[in-house]
Structures are given as C-alpha cells and as structure tokens.
Amino acid sequence: MKNYQLVIIGGGPAGLAAALKAKENGLKKILVLERDRYLGGILQQCIHNGFGLEYFKEELTGPEYASRFIEKIKTQDIEYKTETMVIGISNNENWSLDNKKTNKSNIENKDFKNIIAINREDGLLNIKANAVILAMGCRERTREAIRIPGTRPAGVFSAGTAQRYINIEGYMPGKDVIVLGSGDIGMIMARRMTLEGAEVKAVLEIMPYSSGLMRNKVQCLDDFDIPLKLSHTITEIKGKDRVESVIISEVDENLNPIDGADEDIECDTILFSVGLIPENELSRDLGVKIDKITNGPVVDEYRMTSIKGVFACGNVLHVHDLVDYVSTEAEIAVNAAEKYINKELKERENPIDLIPEKNVQYIVPQYIKYHDLNRKFVNLFFRVEKPLNNVNILILDQDNNLINSYKKDIVHPSEMLKIVLTKKDFKKVLDKIRISVIKEGSESFVSN
C-alpha cells in the first residue's frame, strides 16, 4: 500500500495542469495515473494550431501545448505511471475488488480514498490518497450510440480514431469521405483528410446550425470548399466488405427524415463526429452524483463532487470548447484539494443553487457552497440551448430580482460562455441564483 496526498486520475491536459499546480502549491506526495502509453491525452494527436491563446497568450499546436506541461512534470520530479488502468476508487474502509458493493455503504473513511489500479510493471496497485482529482476526459459517441441502420462494413470510424490513424500511426483511413456531425473534431478532420488527398464529399449536420466553433467552420470547411449540409443525416450505410455508399436525408424541425428528400452518395469512408461523452464509469461506481445534462459530476465552486475529497475537472466534468479552460479549471480543483487536505474549507450555512433557465442548457458549477473571505469572484460556465443574436444574459436571485446583466452580440450552443459572479453579486442571495439568456428587448425575464 502506497500513500499520497493527491492522486490525479488522467494524464491529459486537466491532469497535467493539476499535477503542476499541486507541486507549485507545495504538495509533496503527488501521483498521476494515465491509462495510455504517454502523457498528454488527446492533445498529442491534435497537430493543428489554435491551442494556448487564453492560457499561454500564444498560439500552439496540441503537442506543443502538452509539452509545456510534460517537460515540467519530468523536471520537477512529479511521480506518474502510464499504461496504468484505475479499476476502482472508494472512500469505504472495507472496500475491495472482491466486495465492490460496499462502495456505497456508510462505512466511510474521511481521511483517505482507496484506489486500485493495475499495470504490467507493478501488477495490482493498492493506493491511499487524502484527495483525488478525477480528470479522465471524454470519449466519442459511436455509430451504435446513434443507431444508424444499414450493413456493417469496414470504413466507419469516429473522427478522433481517424485523427489518431493519420497523425500518430501514419495510416490513411480512406479516399472518398462523408463526415456525419459538424463538431470541431469532425470539421478539423474534414480539412485534414483533404490535405492528405482525400475527397470529402460533405459534412452532414442534423441540426439547422453547425455544432462546432465558427472559426473551425470558416478555416476547415469554407476555406477548402467542403460543403456543409445542415438539417441532414445518414439514414443508411451500404457496403459488404467496405463502405460503398450512404443514403443521406434532409430532416424536418423534429429531426425526422423527410420523405423523398434522400440522396445516395458513393464513398468508402464515414467519419462520425456526433458528440462527446464524459468518462464517468469510475465516478458512478464511487457513488458520485452525476448531472443529467452534462453527464459529468455535480460540483461546487471548488469542483468538489458529492463525495468529500473527490474533485473533478476538465472534460470529465463537462465538455469544454477550449483546452485553455481545462487547464484553468484543473488549477481551481487543486487549490481546493489543498485546502481540503489542510482542513481549511468553511461551508456556508446554506449553499446557493445555480439554476439554468431560459435558453441555458446547464451551469458549472452547480452550486456555491463555501465561505472564502479572500475570494473576489466565482466564474460560471454555461452553454445556451439555441443560437441567438443581440441577447441579454440575466442573473437573477431567488425572488426574481436582477443581480446583474451582460449584453452579447451572439450566443451559440457550440461556444462555452463564461460570466463572472463577484462577491457583491451573491452577498445577499439566500439560496438560488438563476441565469437566463433572452433576446434584447424581450418584455419580461420572469422565469417559467
């Protein structure tokens, strides 16, 4: 059994930033556990630029962004283990792999979390930690997840898998390509495949608007004359050994295919970019409360989950649009984990619930729980449900009184929004803060 102050599960951008911040804060016993064979996570296969503008104030590729952290991890002698799979976490004294049911019982150890991991060098690892940071990232939705009918030939990939084949393994997945989904990875891979000589015949998006960042639509599709077909989806995949064609269909306002609006397009490759799922199997086994909208843990302003001493940050918490925000969020979690270990956190008498209302999908954090006299503000991150121009972002209290408001020219579901809640803003709030995003000039902002 090995003891650590802080164990970080995941060696991607969130885990790396957390480890460095923990070292900077003076924690001595830190361990990073990463299941892949190298640190850096998805960044290592993202060879395009666009990373680091917020965090480093310069434009970097994914590997360059990761290397800024990895080099410091190695020079500062922070312990990490790659090719190591965590197979269980518990705050239960009697928990073991043979008796995982006790994970959710009331026999809680408040001082340590038990972690069991495995790798080829050490075998089975039994680890104790004062605090744990969950930074496992997310994975792509597959064809099976969205139930596309048809045959099951070769040539069907997730966009991230195709990206890894080209940028890491050196294989070209195909020549005649259809991309389903206009998420950022899908649009970036449409450009990447084009640069490698493939013909990308179309990017299909079931929604009436692009689901990725506008800059990626312009730089990856418009600049390369790759057609984006909005309100379209694949309704059948054809082919025996290899994909031969797809049937694409226009959809109505309820996202159902329109009769007679079909088209058969020949292709040998299909890339799916239809959303990301935070990887929370470990979190669920531990008993962490999960948000139904984000599919990530419910957290307070310090990113502590419903299990004391267990924090979450990065894409395991909610899918971010910029890696820079992932790094910043990891630092919030580490600062709080340090205070937790040193027993310096002081809870409010009543937490303040943060409630998403008109045109707001979710808010992270979900509530404000702690007193902190030195804290000047709390950043709130959220996404809207639908695009709107010329909006007011309204912050309201439990009695529908306006606390603050912001104007914004355009909001879009693909863009994560951030607003700053100052200490003055929530000083008089009793139990709720509600956020709505409404069209400028709307007569009322009273909630439904």
Coordinates of C-alpha atoms in Angstrom, one line a residue, residues 27-346:
L27 CA 2.1 19.2 -2.0
K28 CA 4.9 16.6 -1.7
K29 CA 3.3 13.3 -2.5
I30 CA 1.5 13.5 -5.8
L31 CA 0.8 10.7 -8.3
V32 CA -0.6 10.9 -11.8
L33 CA -2.2 7.7 -13.2
E34 CA -2.6 7.6 -17.0
R35 CA -4.0 4.6 -19.0
D36 CA -2.4 5.5 -22.3
R37 CA 1.3 4.8 -23.0
Y38 CA 2.1 8.5 -22.9
L39 CA 1.1 11.7 -21.1
G40 CA -0.8 14.5 -22.9
G41 CA -4.1 12.7 -23.8
I42 CA -5.9 13.8 -27.0
L43 CA -3.5 16.7 -27.4
Q44 CA -0.8 14.5 -28.8
Q45 CA -2.8 13.8 -32.0
C46 CA -4.1 17.3 -32.5
I47 CA -1.3 18.7 -34.7
H48 CA -3.3 21.7 -35.8
N49 CA -2.8 25.1 -34.1
G50 CA -5.3 27.1 -32.1
F51 CA -4.3 25.9 -28.5
G52 CA -3.0 28.2 -25.8
L53 CA -4.3 31.6 -26.8
E54 CA -6.0 32.1 -23.4
Y55 CA -3.6 30.2 -21.1
F56 CA -0.2 30.9 -22.6
K57 CA -1.2 34.0 -24.7
E58 CA 0.3 32.4 -27.8
E59 CA -0.9 30.0 -30.5
L60 CA 0.4 26.4 -30.2
T61 CA -0.3 23.0 -31.6
G62 CA -1.7 20.3 -29.4
P63 CA 1.7 18.5 -28.9
E64 CA 3.3 21.9 -28.2
Y65 CA 0.7 22.7 -25.5
A66 CA 1.1 19.3 -23.9
S67 CA 4.9 19.5 -23.9
R68 CA 4.8 22.7 -21.9
F69 CA 3.4 20.7 -19.0
I70 CA 5.1 17.3 -19.6
E71 CA 8.6 18.8 -19.5
K72 CA 7.9 20.5 -16.2
I73 CA 6.3 17.3 -14.8
K74 CA 9.6 15.4 -15.6
T75 CA 12.0 18.1 -14.4
Q76 CA 10.0 18.7 -11.2
D77 CA 10.1 15.0 -10.4
I78 CA 6.4 14.5 -10.1
E79 CA 5.6 10.8 -10.0
Y80 CA 3.4 9.4 -12.8
K81 CA 2.6 6.0 -14.1
T82 CA 1.5 5.5 -17.8
E83 CA -0.3 2.4 -19.2
T84 CA -1.9 2.2 -15.8
M85 CA -5.7 1.5 -15.6
V86 CA -7.6 2.6 -12.4
I87 CA -10.2 -0.1 -11.8
G88 CA -11.8 1.2 -8.7
I89 CA -12.0 4.1 -6.1
S90 CA -13.7 4.1 -2.8
N91 CA -14.0 6.1 0.4
N92 CA -15.0 2.9 2.2
E93 CA -12.8 1.2 4.8
N94 CA -13.8 -2.3 3.8
W95 CA -13.9 -1.9 0.1
S96 CA -12.1 -4.3 -2.1
L97 CA -12.3 -5.7 -5.7
D98 CA -14.0 -8.8 -4.3
N99 CA -16.6 -6.8 -2.5
K100 CA -17.4 -3.7 -4.6
K101 CA -20.9 -3.5 -3.2
T102 CA -19.6 -2.0 0.0
N103 CA -18.5 1.1 -2.1
K104 CA -21.9 2.7 -1.4
S105 CA -22.3 1.7 2.2
N106 CA -22.0 4.1 5.2
I107 CA -18.6 2.8 6.4
E108 CA -16.8 5.9 5.3
N109 CA -13.1 6.7 5.8
K110 CA -13.0 10.6 5.9
D111 CA -9.2 10.8 5.7
F112 CA -8.3 8.5 2.8
K113 CA -9.6 7.3 -0.5
N114 CA -8.7 3.8 -1.6
I115 CA -7.6 3.4 -5.2
I116 CA -6.9 0.1 -7.0
A117 CA -5.0 0.3 -10.3
I118 CA -3.2 -2.2 -12.5
N119 CA -0.3 -2.2 -14.9
R120 CA 2.2 -4.6 -16.4
E121 CA 5.2 -3.5 -14.4
D122 CA 3.7 -3.3 -10.9
G123 CA 0.8 -5.6 -11.2
L124 CA -2.1 -4.7 -8.8
L125 CA -1.6 -1.4 -7.1
N126 CA -3.2 -0.5 -3.8
I127 CA -3.1 3.2 -3.2
K128 CA -4.3 5.5 -0.5
A129 CA -4.8 9.3 -1.1
N130 CA -6.0 12.2 1.1
A131 CA -7.7 13.7 -2.0
V132 CA -8.4 12.5 -5.6
I133 CA -8.9 14.6 -8.7
L134 CA -10.9 12.9 -11.5
A135 CA -9.5 14.0 -14.9
M136 CA -10.4 11.1 -17.1
G137 CA -11.6 13.2 -20.1
C138 CA -14.3 12.1 -22.5
R139 CA -14.8 9.7 -25.4
E140 CA -16.6 10.0 -28.8
R141 CA -20.2 8.8 -29.5
T142 CA -20.1 5.9 -32.0
R143 CA -22.4 4.8 -34.8
E144 CA -24.0 2.3 -32.3
A145 CA -24.8 5.2 -29.9
I146 CA -27.0 7.0 -32.5
R147 CA -28.3 3.8 -34.2
I148 CA -27.6 4.4 -37.9
P149 CA -29.1 1.5 -39.8
G150 CA -27.5 -0.5 -42.7
T151 CA -24.8 -3.0 -43.1
R152 CA -21.6 -3.1 -41.0
P153 CA -18.7 -2.9 -43.4
A154 CA -15.2 -1.6 -42.8
G155 CA -14.5 2.1 -43.3
V156 CA -16.6 3.5 -40.5
F157 CA -14.6 5.5 -37.9
S158 CA -15.1 8.0 -35.2
A159 CA -13.4 11.3 -36.2
G160 CA -10.9 11.0 -33.3
T161 CA -9.9 7.5 -34.3
A162 CA -9.2 8.6 -37.9
Q163 CA -7.2 11.5 -36.5
R164 CA -5.1 9.1 -34.5
Y165 CA -4.6 6.8 -37.5
I166 CA -3.3 9.7 -39.6
N167 CA -1.4 11.9 -37.1
I168 CA 0.0 9.2 -34.8
E169 CA 0.0 5.8 -36.6
G170 CA 0.6 7.1 -40.1
Y171 CA -2.3 5.4 -41.9
M172 CA -4.8 6.9 -44.3
P173 CA -8.4 5.7 -43.4
G174 CA -9.9 6.3 -46.9
K175 CA -10.2 8.4 -50.0
D176 CA -13.9 9.3 -50.5
V177 CA -15.2 10.6 -47.3
I178 CA -18.5 11.6 -45.7
V179 CA -18.4 13.2 -42.2
L180 CA -21.5 13.0 -40.0
G181 CA -21.6 15.8 -37.5
S182 CA -20.1 19.3 -37.6
G183 CA -18.4 19.1 -34.2
D184 CA -14.9 20.6 -34.0
I185 CA -13.1 17.2 -34.5
G186 CA -15.3 16.4 -37.5
M187 CA -14.6 19.7 -39.2
I188 CA -10.9 19.6 -38.4
M189 CA -10.7 16.0 -39.8
A190 CA -12.5 17.1 -43.0
R191 CA -9.7 19.5 -43.6
R192 CA -7.0 17.0 -42.6
M193 CA -8.3 14.4 -44.9
T194 CA -8.5 16.9 -47.7
L195 CA -4.9 18.0 -47.1
E196 CA -3.9 14.3 -47.3
G197 CA -5.5 14.0 -50.8
A198 CA -8.9 12.6 -49.9
E199 CA -12.2 14.0 -51.3
V200 CA -14.5 15.0 -48.5
K201 CA -17.9 15.0 -50.3
A202 CA -19.9 16.6 -47.5
V203 CA -20.1 17.3 -43.8
L204 CA -23.7 16.5 -42.6
E205 CA -25.3 18.1 -39.5
I206 CA -28.7 17.1 -38.3
M207 CA -29.2 20.4 -36.5
P208 CA -30.1 23.6 -38.5
Y209 CA -26.8 25.1 -37.4
S210 CA -23.2 24.0 -37.1
S211 CA -22.3 22.3 -33.7
G212 CA -18.7 23.4 -33.8
L213 CA -16.9 26.7 -33.3
M214 CA -17.4 29.2 -36.1
R215 CA -13.7 29.6 -36.6
N216 CA -13.4 25.9 -37.4
K217 CA -16.3 26.2 -39.9
V218 CA -14.5 29.0 -41.7
Q219 CA -11.0 27.6 -41.5
C220 CA -11.8 23.9 -42.1
L221 CA -14.8 23.9 -44.4
D222 CA -15.3 27.3 -46.1
D223 CA -11.6 27.8 -46.9
F224 CA -11.5 24.3 -48.5
D225 CA -14.8 24.4 -50.3
I226 CA -16.1 21.4 -48.3
P227 CA -19.9 21.5 -48.4
L228 CA -21.8 21.6 -45.1
K229 CA -25.3 20.2 -45.3
L230 CA -27.4 21.4 -42.4
S231 CA -30.5 19.6 -41.3
H232 CA -29.2 16.4 -42.9
T233 CA -28.2 13.0 -41.6
I234 CA -27.3 9.5 -42.7
T235 CA -30.2 7.1 -42.9
E236 CA -28.5 4.0 -44.3
I237 CA -25.0 2.7 -44.7
K238 CA -24.4 0.4 -47.7
G239 CA -21.5 -2.0 -48.5
K240 CA -20.4 -5.5 -47.9
D241 CA -16.7 -5.7 -47.0
R242 CA -16.1 -1.9 -47.3
V243 CA -18.4 1.1 -47.3
E244 CA -19.7 1.7 -50.8
S245 CA -22.3 4.5 -50.3
V246 CA -24.6 6.2 -47.9
I247 CA -28.2 7.4 -48.1
I248 CA -28.4 10.9 -46.7
S249 CA -31.8 12.5 -45.9
E250 CA -32.9 16.0 -45.1
V251 CA -34.7 16.2 -41.7
D252 CA -37.7 18.3 -40.5
E253 CA -37.9 20.5 -37.5
N254 CA -38.4 17.4 -35.3
L255 CA -35.2 15.9 -36.8
N256 CA -37.2 13.2 -38.6
P257 CA -36.2 12.3 -42.2
I258 CA -38.4 14.0 -44.8
D259 CA -39.9 11.5 -47.3
G260 CA -38.5 11.9 -50.8
A261 CA -35.6 14.1 -49.6
D262 CA -33.0 11.3 -50.0
E263 CA -29.7 11.2 -51.8
D264 CA -27.3 8.2 -52.5
I265 CA -23.7 9.3 -52.2
E266 CA -20.8 7.0 -53.1
C267 CA -18.0 6.9 -50.6
D268 CA -15.5 4.5 -49.0
T269 CA -15.2 6.1 -45.6
I270 CA -17.5 7.6 -43.0
L271 CA -16.3 9.7 -40.0
F272 CA -18.6 10.2 -37.0
S273 CA -18.4 13.4 -35.1
V274 CA -21.6 13.3 -33.2
G275 CA -20.7 14.4 -29.7
L276 CA -18.6 13.5 -26.7
I277 CA -19.4 11.6 -23.5
P278 CA -17.5 12.4 -20.2
E279 CA -15.9 9.1 -19.0
N280 CA -17.5 8.7 -15.6
E281 CA -17.7 4.9 -15.0
L282 CA -15.3 5.3 -12.1
S283 CA -17.3 8.2 -10.7
R284 CA -20.6 6.3 -10.9
D285 CA -19.1 3.3 -9.2
L286 CA -17.8 5.6 -6.4
G287 CA -21.3 6.9 -5.9
V288 CA -20.6 10.5 -7.3
K289 CA -23.8 12.4 -8.2
I290 CA -24.0 12.9 -11.9
D291 CA -25.6 15.9 -13.8
K292 CA -28.1 14.5 -16.3
I293 CA -27.3 17.3 -18.8
T294 CA -23.5 17.4 -18.7
N295 CA -23.1 13.7 -17.9
G296 CA -20.4 14.9 -15.5
P297 CA -20.2 15.1 -11.7
V298 CA -22.3 17.7 -9.9
V299 CA -19.7 20.0 -8.3
D300 CA -19.5 23.1 -6.1
E301 CA -17.4 26.2 -7.0
Y302 CA -14.2 24.4 -5.9
R303 CA -15.0 21.5 -8.2
M304 CA -15.6 19.1 -5.3
T305 CA -18.1 16.4 -6.2
S306 CA -20.8 14.9 -3.9
I307 CA -18.1 12.7 -2.3
K308 CA -15.9 14.8 0.0
G309 CA -12.2 14.9 -1.0
V310 CA -13.0 13.8 -4.6
F311 CA -12.7 16.6 -7.2
A312 CA -13.4 16.7 -10.9
C313 CA -12.1 18.9 -13.7
G314 CA -11.8 19.1 -17.5
N315 CA -13.9 17.2 -20.0
V316 CA -14.9 14.5 -17.4
L317 CA -16.8 17.3 -15.8
H318 CA -18.3 18.9 -18.9
V319 CA -17.1 19.1 -22.5
H320 CA -15.1 22.2 -23.0
D321 CA -14.6 24.1 -26.3
L322 CA -11.0 25.3 -25.4
V323 CA -8.3 23.3 -23.7
D324 CA -7.1 26.5 -22.0
Y325 CA -10.3 26.5 -19.8
V326 CA -9.5 22.9 -18.9
S327 CA -6.1 23.9 -17.5
T328 CA -7.6 26.8 -15.6
E329 CA -10.3 24.5 -14.1
A330 CA -7.7 22.0 -13.0
E331 CA -6.0 24.7 -11.0
I332 CA -9.3 25.6 -9.3
A333 CA -9.7 21.9 -8.3
V334 CA -6.1 21.6 -7.0
N335 CA -6.3 24.8 -4.9
A336 CA -9.4 23.5 -3.3
A337 CA -8.0 20.0 -2.8
E338 CA -5.1 21.5 -0.9
K339 CA -7.5 23.4 1.3
Y340 CA -9.5 20.2 1.9
I341 CA -6.3 18.3 2.9
N342 CA -5.4 21.1 5.3
K343 CA -9.0 21.2 6.6
E344 CA -9.3 24.9 5.6
L345 CA -12.6 24.8 3.8
K346 CA -15.5 26.5 5.6

